PDB file of C-alpha atoms in Angstrom:
ATOM      1  CA  MET A   1       0.101   0.007  -0.273  1.00 84.00           C
ATOM      2  CA  LEU A   2       1.289   3.138  -1.069  1.00 87.00           C
ATOM      3  CA  SER A   3       1.781   6.137   1.428  1.00 92.00           C
ATOM      4  CA  THR A   4       0.540   9.880   0.459  1.00 93.00           C
ATOM      5  CA  ALA A   5       3.681  11.519   0.515  1.00 95.00           C
ATOM      6  CA  ASP A   6       4.584   7.831  -1.664  1.00 94.00           C
ATOM      7  CA  LEU A   7       1.741   8.647  -3.885  1.00 93.00           C
ATOM      8  CA  THR A   8       2.215  12.956  -3.969  1.00 94.00           C
ATOM      9  CA  ALA A   9       6.515  11.955  -4.540  1.00 95.00           C
ATOM     10  CA  LEU A  10       5.162   9.614  -7.791  1.00 95.00           C
ATOM     11  CA  ARG A  11       2.682  12.615  -9.353  1.00 94.00           C
ATOM     12  CA  ALA A  12       5.042  15.261  -9.039  1.00 95.00           C
ATOM     13  CA  ALA A  13       7.664  12.836 -10.694  1.00 95.00           C
ATOM     14  CA  GLN A  14       5.319  12.126 -13.598  1.00 94.00           C
ATOM     15  CA  GLU A  15       4.524  16.222 -13.698  1.00 95.00           C
ATOM     16  CA  ALA A  16       7.643  17.223 -14.165  1.00 95.00           C
ATOM     17  CA  ALA A  17       7.972  15.129 -17.261  1.00 95.00           C
ATOM     18  CA  MET A  18       5.291  17.139 -18.700  1.00 97.00           C
ATOM     19  CA  PRO A  19       6.239  19.240 -21.251  1.00 96.00           C
ATOM     20  CA  GLU A  20       3.111  20.417 -22.969  1.00 97.00           C
ATOM     21  CA  THR A  21       0.480  22.787 -22.176  1.00 98.00           C
ATOM     22  CA  VAL A  22      -2.704  20.959 -23.046  1.00 98.00           C
ATOM     23  CA  THR A  23      -6.083  23.029 -22.734  1.00 98.00           C
ATOM     24  CA  ILE A  24      -9.437  20.831 -21.915  1.00 98.00           C
ATOM     25  CA  LYS A  25     -12.384  21.878 -23.937  1.00 98.00           C
ATOM     26  CA  ARG A  26     -16.046  20.600 -23.568  1.00 97.00           C
ATOM     27  CA  LEU A  27     -18.598  20.676 -25.820  1.00 94.00           C
ATOM     28  CA  THR A  28     -21.608  23.217 -24.768  1.00 91.00           C
ATOM     29  CA  LEU A  29     -25.310  23.727 -25.891  1.00 89.00           C
ATOM     30  CA  SER A  30     -26.783  27.314 -26.129  1.00 88.00           C
ATOM     31  CA  ASP A  31     -29.914  28.027 -27.014  1.00 86.00           C
ATOM     32  CA  ASN A  32     -30.770  29.225 -30.642  1.00 87.00           C
ATOM     33  CA  GLY A  33     -34.214  30.264 -29.814  1.00 85.00           C
ATOM     34  CA  ALA A  34     -35.458  28.094 -33.285  1.00 87.00           C
ATOM     35  CA  GLY A  35     -36.262  25.179 -30.759  1.00 85.00           C
ATOM     36  CA  GLY A  36     -32.795  24.126 -31.394  1.00 89.00           C
ATOM     37  CA  PHE A  37     -29.177  24.436 -30.056  1.00 88.00           C
ATOM     38  CA  THR A  38     -25.789  25.443 -30.904  1.00 89.00           C
ATOM     39  CA  GLU A  39     -22.695  23.861 -30.390  1.00 90.00           C
ATOM     40  CA  SER A  40     -19.529  24.970 -29.311  1.00 92.00           C
ATOM     41  CA  TRP A  41     -16.336  24.356 -27.393  1.00 95.00           C
ATOM     42  CA  ALA A  42     -15.277  26.546 -24.334  1.00 95.00           C
ATOM     43  CA  ALA A  43     -12.727  26.053 -22.143  1.00 96.00           C
ATOM     44  CA  ALA A  44     -12.708  23.608 -19.156  1.00 96.00           C
ATOM     45  CA  GLY A  45      -8.786  24.346 -17.871  1.00 97.00           C
ATOM     46  CA  THR A  46      -5.818  24.255 -18.513  1.00 98.00           C
ATOM     47  CA  VAL A  47      -2.948  21.513 -17.881  1.00 98.00           C
ATOM     48  CA  THR A  48       0.456  20.231 -18.214  1.00 98.00           C
ATOM     49  CA  GLY A  49       0.445  16.993 -20.398  1.00 97.00           C
ATOM     50  CA  ARG A  50       2.747  15.073 -22.229  1.00 96.00           C
ATOM     51  CA  ILE A  51       1.947  12.839 -26.330  1.00 96.00           C
ATOM     52  CA  GLY A  52       2.790   9.771 -27.157  1.00 93.00           C
ATOM     53  CA  PRO A  53       2.163   7.271 -29.518  1.00 87.00           C
ATOM     54  CA  TYR A  54      -1.061   4.798 -28.555  1.00 83.00           C
ATOM     55  CA  ASN A  55      -0.390   0.979 -29.198  1.00 70.00           C
ATOM     56  CA  ARG A  56      -2.757  -0.718 -29.870  1.00 63.00           C
ATOM     57  CA  GLN A  57      -3.810  -3.978 -27.243  1.00 57.00           C
ATOM     58  CA  ALA A  58      -5.877  -6.629 -29.159  1.00 46.00           C
ATOM     59  CA  SER A  59      -8.318  -6.474 -26.053  1.00 43.00           C
ATOM     60  CA  GLU A  60      -9.089  -2.816 -26.973  1.00 58.00           C
ATOM     61  CA  GLY A  61     -11.376  -3.706 -29.507  1.00 58.00           C
ATOM     62  CA  VAL A  62     -13.733  -0.991 -28.486  1.00 59.00           C
ATOM     63  CA  VAL A  63     -10.963   1.652 -28.455  1.00 63.00           C
ATOM     64  CA  ALA A  64      -9.881   0.803 -31.496  1.00 62.00           C
ATOM     65  CA  GLU A  65     -13.136   0.709 -32.939  1.00 65.00           C
ATOM     66  CA  ARG A  66     -14.184   3.838 -31.708  1.00 68.00           C
ATOM     67  CA  LEU A  67     -10.153   5.842 -33.490  1.00 69.00           C
ATOM     68  CA  ALA A  68     -12.449   4.553 -36.175  1.00 67.00           C
ATOM     69  CA  GLY A  69      -9.464   4.444 -38.506  1.00 66.00           C
ATOM     70  CA  ARG A  70      -7.505   7.303 -37.004  1.00 70.00           C
ATOM     71  CA  ALA A  71      -3.472   7.708 -35.359  1.00 74.00           C
ATOM     72  CA  GLY A  72      -4.581   7.079 -31.592  1.00 84.00           C
ATOM     73  CA  TYR A  73      -2.260   8.880 -29.429  1.00 91.00           C
ATOM     74  CA  THR A  74      -1.898   8.892 -25.162  1.00 93.00           C
ATOM     75  CA  VAL A  75      -2.099  12.067 -23.744  1.00 96.00           C
ATOM     76  CA  THR A  76      -0.968  12.096 -19.848  1.00 97.00           C
ATOM     77  CA  LEU A  77      -2.260  14.483 -18.001  1.00 98.00           C
ATOM     78  CA  PRO A  78      -1.720  15.000 -14.039  1.00 97.00           C
ATOM     79  CA  ALA A  79      -3.733  12.612 -11.881  1.00 96.00           C
ATOM     80  CA  LEU A  80      -7.332  13.444 -11.289  1.00 95.00           C
ATOM     81  CA  THR A  81      -7.174  15.573 -14.122  1.00 97.00           C
ATOM     82  CA  ASP A  82     -11.288  16.444 -14.979  1.00 96.00           C
ATOM     83  CA  VAL A  83     -11.160  15.716 -18.465  1.00 97.00           C
ATOM     84  CA  ARG A  84     -13.646  13.305 -19.747  1.00 96.00           C
ATOM     85  CA  GLU A  85     -14.551  10.803 -22.937  1.00 93.00           C
ATOM     86  CA  ALA A  86     -15.748  13.338 -26.277  1.00 89.00           C
ATOM     87  CA  ASP A  87     -13.416  16.699 -24.566  1.00 97.00           C
ATOM     88  CA  ARG A  88     -10.624  17.660 -27.121  1.00 97.00           C
ATOM     89  CA  LEU A  89      -7.590  18.682 -26.154  1.00 98.00           C
ATOM     90  CA  VAL A  90      -6.028  21.541 -28.127  1.00 97.00           C
ATOM     91  CA  VAL A  91      -1.539  21.206 -27.101  1.00 97.00           C
ATOM     92  CA  GLY A  92      -0.306  24.017 -29.800  1.00 95.00           C
ATOM     93  CA  THR A  93      -1.357  23.942 -32.898  1.00 95.00           C
ATOM     94  CA  ARG A  94      -3.421  20.093 -32.538  1.00 95.00           C
ATOM     95  CA  THR A  95      -6.923  19.038 -31.533  1.00 96.00           C
ATOM     96  CA  PHE A  96      -7.251  16.053 -30.190  1.00 95.00           C
ATOM     97  CA  GLU A  97     -10.807  14.479 -29.536  1.00 94.00           C
ATOM     98  CA  VAL A  98     -10.627  11.868 -26.332  1.00 95.00           C
ATOM     99  CA  VAL A  99     -12.195   8.191 -26.774  1.00 92.00           C
ATOM    100  CA  TRP A 100     -11.000   6.756 -23.695  1.00 90.00           C
ATOM    101  CA  VAL A 101     -10.381   8.048 -20.196  1.00 94.00           C
ATOM    102  CA  ILE A 102      -8.189   4.771 -18.665  1.00 91.00           C
ATOM    103  CA  ARG A 103      -8.775   5.377 -14.759  1.00 88.00           C
ATOM    104  CA  ARG A 104      -6.296   3.547 -11.904  1.00 87.00           C
ATOM    105  CA  THR A 105      -5.744   2.650  -8.566  1.00 87.00           C
ATOM    106  CA  TYR A 106      -3.389   4.560  -7.063  1.00 90.00           C
ATOM    107  CA  GLU A 107      -3.779   6.771  -9.985  1.00 93.00           C
ATOM    108  CA  THR A 108       0.024   8.676 -10.805  1.00 95.00           C
ATOM    109  CA  ALA A 109      -1.281  10.519 -13.974  1.00 96.00           C
ATOM    110  CA  ARG A 110      -4.275  10.432 -16.000  1.00 96.00           C
ATOM    111  CA  VAL A 111      -3.801   8.444 -19.494  1.00 95.00           C
ATOM    112  CA  VAL A 112      -6.320   9.236 -22.126  1.00 95.00           C
ATOM    113  CA  ILE A 113      -6.363   8.179 -25.445  1.00 92.00           C
ATOM    114  CA  CYS A 114      -6.998  10.625 -28.499  1.00 92.00           C
ATOM    115  CA  ALA A 115      -7.625  10.648 -31.842  1.00 90.00           C
ATOM    116  CA  GLU A 116      -6.224  13.525 -33.426  1.00 90.00           C
ATOM    117  CA  VAL A 117      -8.921  15.849 -35.049  1.00 89.00           C
ATOM    118  CA  LEU A 118      -7.716  16.942 -39.060  1.00 84.00           C
TER     119      LEU A 118
END
């Protein structure tokens, strides 16, 4: 079992290796006055992170299906970051759609699988 001090130290080490600035964007719906809605992406927060390739596992068929032939990426964010499936992550000029949020016991970093929005 990890102590609180150990977990804090592991999280700090993870965050030290996150060189990118990541803006989390969340879909918002606004009433358009005609019975429908207008969609827009609003910033929900800014954190540090890092981007890497996604190595597909055979057991992750659902994730691969949701990527729908698009290149997958793993984006690592600070532990317990509020990020959800269908959010978007903006890193510089690149935008990624969150496909899967991986949650773990003793989370030292929040890992998400994304597809780049082209």
